[in-house]
Coordinates of C-alpha atoms and ligand atoms in Angstrom, one line a residue:
X1083 CA 25.6 -19.8 -16.5
X1084 CA 23.0 -17.5 -14.9
X1085 CA 22.8 -17.1 -11.2
X1086 CA 20.5 -19.4 -9.2
X1087 CA 18.6 -18.5 -6.1
X1088 CA 20.6 -19.8 -3.2
X1089 CA 18.8 -18.9 0.0
X1090 CA 15.8 -16.9 1.3
X1091 CA 15.7 -15.5 4.8
X1092 CA 12.7 -13.9 6.4
X1093 CA 12.7 -11.6 9.5
X1094 CA 9.8 -10.1 11.5
X1095 CA 10.6 -6.5 12.2
X1096 CA 8.4 -4.7 14.8
X1097 CA 8.5 -0.9 14.5
X1098 CA 6.4 1.4 16.7
X1099 CA 4.1 4.0 15.0
X1100 CA 4.4 7.7 15.8
X1101 CA 0.9 7.7 17.2
X1102 CA -2.0 5.3 17.4
X1103 CA -3.4 4.8 13.9
X1104 CA -7.2 4.1 14.1
X1105 CA -8.9 2.2 11.4
X1106 CA -12.5 0.7 11.3
X1107 CA -11.2 -2.8 12.2
X1108 CA -8.1 -2.1 14.5
X1109 CA -5.9 0.5 16.1
X1110 CA -2.2 0.1 15.3
X1111 CA 0.5 1.1 17.7
X1112 CA 3.1 -0.9 15.9
X1113 CA 3.7 -2.2 12.4
X1114 CA 5.3 -5.5 11.7
X1115 CA 7.3 -5.8 8.5
X1116 CA 8.2 -9.1 7.1
X1117 CA 11.6 -8.5 5.5
X1118 CA 12.9 -11.0 2.8
X1119 CA 16.6 -11.3 2.1
X1120 CA 17.1 -13.4 -1.0
X1121 CA 20.7 -14.4 -1.9
X1122 CA 21.7 -15.6 -5.4
X1123 CA 24.7 -17.8 -6.2
X1124 CA 26.7 -14.8 -7.6
X1125 CA 26.5 -13.2 -4.1
X1126 CA 23.8 -10.6 -5.0
X1127 CA 21.2 -9.9 -2.4
X1128 CA 17.6 -8.9 -3.1
X1129 CA 15.4 -7.2 -0.5
X1130 CA 11.7 -7.6 -0.2
X1131 CA 8.9 -6.7 2.2
X1132 CA 5.4 -7.9 3.0
X1133 CA 3.2 -6.1 5.5
X1134 CA -0.4 -6.2 6.5
X1135 CA -2.4 -4.2 9.1
X1136 CA -3.3 -5.3 12.6
X1137 CA -2.4 -9.0 12.5
X1138 CA -5.4 -10.8 10.9
X1139 CA -7.7 -7.7 11.3
X1140 CA -7.3 -6.5 7.7
X1141 CA -7.1 -9.7 5.6
X1142 CA -6.3 -13.4 5.6
X1143 CA -2.5 -13.1 5.9
X1144 CA -0.8 -12.1 9.1
X1145 CA 2.9 -11.2 9.5
X1146 CA 3.5 -14.6 11.1
X1147 CA 1.7 -16.5 8.3
X1148 CA 3.6 -14.5 5.7
X1149 CA 6.9 -15.5 7.3
X1150 CA 5.9 -19.2 7.9
X1151 CA 4.4 -19.7 4.4
X1152 CA 7.5 -18.2 2.8
X1153 CA 9.8 -20.3 4.9
X1154 CA 7.9 -23.6 4.6
X1155 CA 6.3 -23.5 1.1
X1156 CA 7.3 -20.6 -1.1
X1157 CA 11.1 -20.3 -0.6
X1158 CA 11.6 -24.1 -1.3
X1159 CA 9.8 -23.5 -4.7
X1160 CA 12.3 -20.8 -5.6
X1161 CA 15.6 -22.1 -4.2
X1162 CA 17.8 -23.7 -6.8
X1163 CA 15.9 -22.0 -9.7
X1164 CA 17.5 -19.6 -12.2
X1165 CA 17.2 -16.2 -10.6
X1166 CA 16.5 -14.1 -13.6
X1167 CA 13.4 -15.5 -15.2
X1168 CA 10.7 -13.6 -13.3
X1169 CA 7.9 -14.9 -15.5
X1170 CA 8.9 -18.5 -14.9
X1171 CA 9.3 -17.9 -11.1
X1172 CA 5.9 -16.2 -10.8
X1173 CA 4.2 -19.0 -12.7
X1174 CA 5.9 -21.6 -10.5
X1175 CA 4.6 -19.8 -7.4
X1176 CA 1.1 -19.4 -8.9
X1177 CA 1.0 -23.1 -9.9
X1178 CA 2.0 -24.6 -6.5
X1179 CA 0.7 -22.0 -4.0
X1180 CA -2.7 -20.4 -3.9
X1181 CA -3.4 -17.0 -2.3
X1182 CA -0.7 -15.6 -0.1
X1183 CA -0.5 -12.4 -2.2
X1184 CA 1.5 -10.4 0.4
X1185 CA 4.1 -13.2 0.7
X1186 CA 4.4 -13.4 -3.1
X1187 CA 4.7 -9.7 -3.3
X1188 CA 7.6 -9.7 -0.8
X1189 CA 9.3 -12.4 -2.9
X1190 CA 8.7 -10.7 -6.2
X1191 CA 10.2 -7.5 -4.8
X1192 CA 13.3 -9.3 -3.7
X1193 CA 13.7 -11.0 -7.1
X1194 CA 13.3 -7.7 -8.9
X1195 CA 15.8 -6.0 -6.5
X1196 CA 18.4 -8.7 -7.1
X1197 CA 17.9 -8.7 -10.8
X1198 CA 18.2 -4.9 -11.0
X1199 CA 21.4 -5.0 -8.9
X1200 CA 22.8 -7.7 -11.3
X1201 CA 22.0 -5.7 -14.4
X1202 CA 22.7 -2.2 -13.0
X1203 CA 19.1 -1.2 -13.6
X1204 CA 16.4 0.2 -11.3
X1205 CA 13.3 -1.8 -10.6
X1206 CA 11.3 0.9 -12.5
X1207 CA 13.7 0.3 -15.5
X1208 CA 13.1 -3.5 -15.2
X1209 CA 9.3 -2.7 -15.3
X1210 CA 9.7 -0.7 -18.5
X1211 CA 11.0 2.6 -17.4
X1212 CA 10.0 5.5 -15.1
X1213 CA 7.8 8.3 -16.4
X1214 CA 8.1 10.3 -13.1
X1215 CA 10.8 10.8 -10.6
X1216 CA 8.5 12.5 -8.0
X1217 CA 5.1 11.2 -6.9
X1218 CA 2.4 13.0 -4.9
X1219 CA 1.7 11.6 -1.5
X1220 CA -1.3 12.2 0.8
X1221 CA -1.4 11.7 4.6
X1222 CA -3.9 9.7 6.6
X1223 CA -5.4 11.4 9.6
X1224 CA -6.4 8.6 12.0
X1225 CA -5.6 9.7 15.5
X1226 CA -9.3 9.1 16.4
X1227 CA -9.6 12.7 17.7
X1228 CA -11.0 15.6 15.6
X1229 CA -8.9 18.4 17.1
X1230 CA -5.7 16.4 16.9
X1231 CA -6.4 15.5 13.3
X1232 CA -6.9 19.1 12.4
X1233 CA -3.6 20.1 14.1
X1234 CA -1.8 17.3 12.4
X1235 CA -3.2 18.4 9.0
X1236 CA -2.1 22.0 9.4
X1237 CA 1.4 20.8 10.5
X1238 CA 1.7 18.7 7.3
X1239 CA 0.5 21.5 5.1
X1240 CA 2.8 24.0 6.7
X1241 CA 5.8 21.7 6.3
X1242 CA 5.0 21.3 2.6
X1243 CA 4.7 17.6 3.1
X1244 CA 1.1 16.8 2.2
X1245 CA -1.9 18.7 0.9
X1246 CA -4.3 15.8 0.4
X1247 CA -5.7 14.0 3.4
X1248 CA -7.5 10.7 3.9
X1249 CA -9.6 10.1 7.0
X1250 CA -10.1 6.6 8.4
X1251 CA -13.7 6.2 9.5
X1252 CA -16.2 3.4 10.1
X1253 CA -15.4 2.6 13.7
X1254 CA -18.0 5.0 15.1
X1255 CA -21.7 5.4 14.3
X1256 CA -22.1 7.0 10.9
X1257 CA -23.4 10.4 12.2
X1258 CA -20.4 10.8 14.5
X1259 CA -18.0 9.9 11.7
X1260 CA -19.7 12.4 9.3
X1261 CA -19.5 15.2 12.0
X1262 CA -15.8 14.4 12.5
X1263 CA -15.0 14.5 8.7
X1264 CA -17.1 17.6 8.0
X1265 CA -15.3 19.5 10.9
X1266 CA -11.9 18.6 9.4
X1267 CA -12.9 19.6 5.9
X1268 CA -14.5 22.9 7.2
X1269 CA -11.2 23.7 9.1
X1270 CA -9.0 23.0 6.0
X1271 CA -11.3 24.7 3.5
X1272 CA -9.7 25.0 0.1
X1273 CA -6.2 24.5 1.4
X1274 CA -6.5 20.8 1.1
X1275 CA -8.6 18.0 -0.3
X1276 CA -10.2 15.4 2.0
X1277 CA -11.2 11.9 1.3
X1278 CA -12.4 9.0 3.5
X1279 CA -11.7 5.3 3.8
X1280 CA -14.5 3.3 5.5
X1281 CA -12.6 0.0 5.2
X1282 CA -15.8 -2.0 4.5
X1283 CA -17.5 -1.0 7.7
X1284 CA -20.9 0.1 6.4
X1285 CA -23.8 -1.9 4.8
X1286 CA -25.3 -0.4 1.7
X1287 CA -28.2 1.5 3.5
X1288 CA -25.8 3.1 5.9
X1289 CA -23.4 3.9 3.0
X1290 CA -26.2 5.7 1.1
X1291 CA -26.9 7.9 4.2
X1292 CA -23.2 8.5 5.0
X1293 CA -22.1 9.2 1.5
X1294 CA -24.9 11.7 0.9
X1295 CA -23.7 13.7 3.9
X1296 CA -20.0 13.4 3.0
X1297 CA -20.7 14.6 -0.5
X1298 CA -22.5 17.6 0.9
X1299 CA -19.5 18.3 3.1
X1300 CA -17.2 18.5 0.1
X1301 CA -15.4 15.2 0.4
X1302 CA -13.5 14.3 -2.7
X1303 CA -13.5 10.5 -2.7
X1304 CA -15.1 7.6 -0.8
X1305 CA -12.9 4.5 -0.3
X1306 CA -14.4 1.0 0.2
X1307 CA -17.6 2.0 2.0
X1308 CA -19.1 -1.5 1.9
X1309 CA -17.7 -5.1 2.2
X1310 CA -15.2 -6.2 -0.4
X1311 CA -17.3 -8.9 -1.9
X1312 CA -20.3 -6.7 -2.6
X1313 CA -19.3 -5.7 -6.1
X1314 CA -22.9 -5.0 -7.2
X1315 CA -23.4 -2.7 -4.3
X1316 CA -20.3 -0.8 -5.0
X1317 CA -21.3 -0.4 -8.6
X1318 CA -24.7 0.9 -7.5
X1319 CA -23.1 3.4 -5.1
X1320 CA -20.8 4.6 -7.9
X1321 CA -23.8 5.2 -10.2
X1322 CA -25.8 6.9 -7.5
X1323 CA -23.4 9.7 -6.3
X1324 CA -21.5 12.5 -7.8
X1325 CA -18.6 11.9 -5.4
X1326 CA -16.5 9.0 -6.9
X1327 CA -16.1 5.6 -5.2
X1328 CA -12.6 4.1 -4.7
X1329 CA -12.5 0.3 -4.8
X1330 CA -9.7 -1.0 -2.4
X1331 CA -10.3 -4.3 -0.7
X1332 CA -12.8 -5.1 -3.5
X1333 CA -10.1 -5.1 -6.2
X1334 CA -7.0 -7.2 -5.5
X1335 CA -6.0 -8.1 -9.0
X1336 CA -6.7 -7.8 -12.7
X1337 CA -9.5 -10.3 -12.5
X1338 CA -11.4 -8.3 -9.9
X1339 CA -10.7 -5.2 -11.9
X1340 CA -12.2 -6.8 -15.0
X1341 CA -15.3 -7.9 -13.1
X1342 CA -15.9 -4.5 -11.7
X1343 CA -15.3 -2.7 -15.0
X1344 CA -17.5 -5.2 -16.9
X1345 CA -20.3 -4.6 -14.3
X1346 CA -20.2 -0.9 -15.1
X1347 CA -18.0 0.5 -12.2
X1348 CA -16.9 4.0 -13.0
X1349 CA -14.9 5.1 -10.0
X1350 CA -11.2 4.5 -9.2
X1351 CA -9.0 1.5 -8.2
X1352 CA -6.4 1.5 -5.4
X1353 CA -3.4 -0.4 -6.6
X1354 CA -1.3 -2.2 -4.0
X1355 CA 1.6 -4.5 -4.7
X1356 CA 0.6 -6.5 -1.6
X1357 CA -3.0 -7.2 -2.9
X1358 CA -1.8 -8.2 -6.3
X1359 CA 1.1 -10.5 -5.4
X1360 CA 3.7 -8.0 -6.4
X1361 CA 4.4 -5.0 -8.6
X1362 CA 3.7 -7.0 -11.9
X1363 CA 0.2 -8.0 -10.7
X1364 CA -0.5 -4.4 -9.6
X1365 CA 0.5 -3.1 -13.0
X1366 CA -1.7 -5.7 -14.7
X1367 CA -4.6 -4.3 -12.7
X1368 CA -3.6 -0.8 -13.8
X1369 CA -3.8 -1.9 -17.4
X1370 CA -7.4 -3.1 -16.9
X1371 CA -8.3 0.1 -15.2
X1372 CA -6.8 2.2 -18.0
X1373 CA -8.6 0.1 -20.7
X1374 CA -11.9 0.7 -18.8
X1375 CA -11.3 4.4 -18.2
X1376 CA -11.1 3.8 -14.4
X1377 CA -8.9 6.2 -12.4
X1378 CA -5.7 5.0 -10.6
X1379 CA -4.5 5.5 -7.1
X1380 CA -1.2 4.3 -5.7
X1381 CA -2.1 2.5 -2.5
X1382 CA -0.2 1.1 0.6
X1383 CA -0.7 -1.5 3.2
X1384 CA 1.4 0.7 5.4
X1385 CA 4.7 -0.8 4.2
X1386 CA 8.0 0.4 5.5
X1387 CA 10.7 1.8 3.2
X1388 CA 11.4 -1.4 1.2
X1389 CA 7.8 -2.1 0.3
X1390 CA 7.1 1.6 -0.3
X1391 CA 10.1 1.9 -2.6
X1392 CA 9.0 -1.2 -4.6
X1393 CA 5.5 0.4 -5.0
X1394 CA 7.0 3.7 -6.1
X1395 CA 9.1 2.0 -8.8
X1396 CA 5.9 0.4 -10.1
X1397 CA 3.7 3.6 -9.9
X1398 CA 6.5 5.6 -11.6
X1399 CA 6.0 3.6 -14.8
X1400 CA 2.3 4.6 -15.1
X1401 CA 0.8 7.8 -16.6
X1402 CA -0.1 10.4 -13.9
X1403 CA -2.5 8.8 -11.5
X1404 CA -5.8 10.6 -11.2
X1405 CA -5.9 10.2 -7.4
X1406 CA -2.1 10.4 -6.6
X1407 CA -0.6 8.0 -4.0
X1408 CA -0.6 7.3 -0.3
X1409 CA 3.0 6.0 -0.1
X1410 CA 3.6 7.6 3.4
X1411 CA 4.1 4.3 5.3
X1412 CA 7.7 5.0 6.5
X1413 CA 6.5 8.4 7.9
X1414 CA 4.0 6.7 10.2
X1415 CA 6.9 4.7 11.8
X1416 CA 9.1 6.0 14.6
X1417 CA 12.3 4.6 13.1
X1418 CA 13.5 2.9 10.0
X1419 CA 15.8 -0.1 9.1
X1420 CA 17.4 1.4 6.0
X1421 CA 20.6 3.5 5.7
X1422 CA 19.0 6.3 3.7
X1423 CA 15.3 7.1 4.2
X1424 CA 13.1 8.1 1.2
X1425 CA 13.1 11.8 0.4
X1426 CA 9.7 13.3 1.1
X1427 CA 9.4 16.9 -0.2
X1428 CA 7.1 19.2 -2.2
X1429 CA 3.9 17.3 -1.2
X1430 CA 5.4 14.1 -2.5
X1431 CA 8.3 11.7 -2.6
X1432 CA 11.3 11.2 -4.8
X1433 CA 11.6 7.9 -6.7
X1434 CA 14.8 6.2 -5.3
X1435 CA 17.4 5.7 -7.9
X1436 CA 18.7 2.1 -8.5
X1437 CA 20.2 -0.3 -9.0
X1438 CA 17.3 -2.4 -7.9
X1439 CA 15.1 -0.7 -5.4
X1440 CA 17.9 1.8 -4.5
X1441 CA 17.6 0.9 -0.8
X1442 CA 20.3 -0.3 1.6
X1443 CA 19.7 -1.9 5.0
X1444 CA 21.0 -0.5 8.2
X1445 CA 22.1 -3.8 9.7
X1446 CA 22.3 -2.5 13.3
X1447 CA 18.7 -1.1 13.2
X1448 CA 17.5 -4.3 11.5
X1449 CA 19.1 -6.4 14.3
X1450 CA 17.6 -4.1 16.9
X1451 CA 14.0 -4.2 15.7
X1452 CA 14.0 -7.9 14.5
X1453 CA 11.8 -10.1 16.6
X1454 CA 13.9 -12.5 18.7
Ligands
MUC166 C1 -6.2 1.0 3.4 O1 -7.2 0.3 3.5 O2 -6.2 1.9 2.6 C2 -3.8 2.9 3.7 C3 -3.6 4.0 4.4 C4 -3.9 3.8 5.7 O3 -3.9 4.6 6.6 O4 -4.3 2.5 5.8 C5 -4.1 1.8 4.6 C6 -5.0 0.7 4.3
MG167 MG1 -8.2 1.4 1.9

């Protein structure tokens, strides 16, 4: 008889960041990981992680709601069910619980990790097989200070760790932000590419002014300049400028992707397992993007090592992504809760080898950082 899901435990883990991380809607000094430990009747444990940014600042789920909704609603739907039929388990969650994409992503990750460990296969193998074992990773400059960001960029370049940079803007008036970005791009010159993420902070008129100036400054990509729901505006911006638009908050799952593509969007999509309810949903969005000729980007909600590894296993199954990945979450944190950190080298990261995610917890660190 196949294993059944026996228990699901959730932990809130608070890890300090290496420096304040300033986005348009919040400044982070700490990241809270919701860690899932799922145990099956054969003794196998699956690990999962859900994170968001700045409590409720980024989206409708907070770390506390992710934990509470798993504990009270989602875990009871899974406990006692056969552990190996991921399709049936995803359908059960979808039928009985709306929304809660980050919580569902943490659970799907734990289910995949346990199944991989049972079968001796990596999560990438469970998802069809890895096409890459090393993925490019950019770094986000978000100290809030132009000179510090330039120093940080040169450090990362000199270490061979990152050569593509994303700047978080939108918290300041547009002219100040444009000056900040242009100064960083001018300092880096041809040594590095620079893109921006506005995190929905501009209206369309401001976006037209800001993007025109950023395009002139040599910026490579403009991420989510206007509010997520304004699909028509995003499509207009994509048609208006040479510099491509990246849809992030606007595109959570395959349905959003289809709507944007059908409306004539011609930029790129940020894939995030957290937005899509797990790796499978993110890959479904990638299928829509590829069918529509829309570029791919491997995105993060600043997950720690477990969520980052889950994303890497998914991205590794795709053809080369036009815009690379931003799977640097663990590097933004002062410490980790795993025995073996991910290997960042050669401007990217190695895909961890399985079984499952290929990640083992450091129980002492987990206990130390878990919220009491
Ligand atoms: C986002 O909106 O892209 C990704 C990198 C980063 O610094 O923040 C995240 C969220
Ligand atoms: Mg973004």
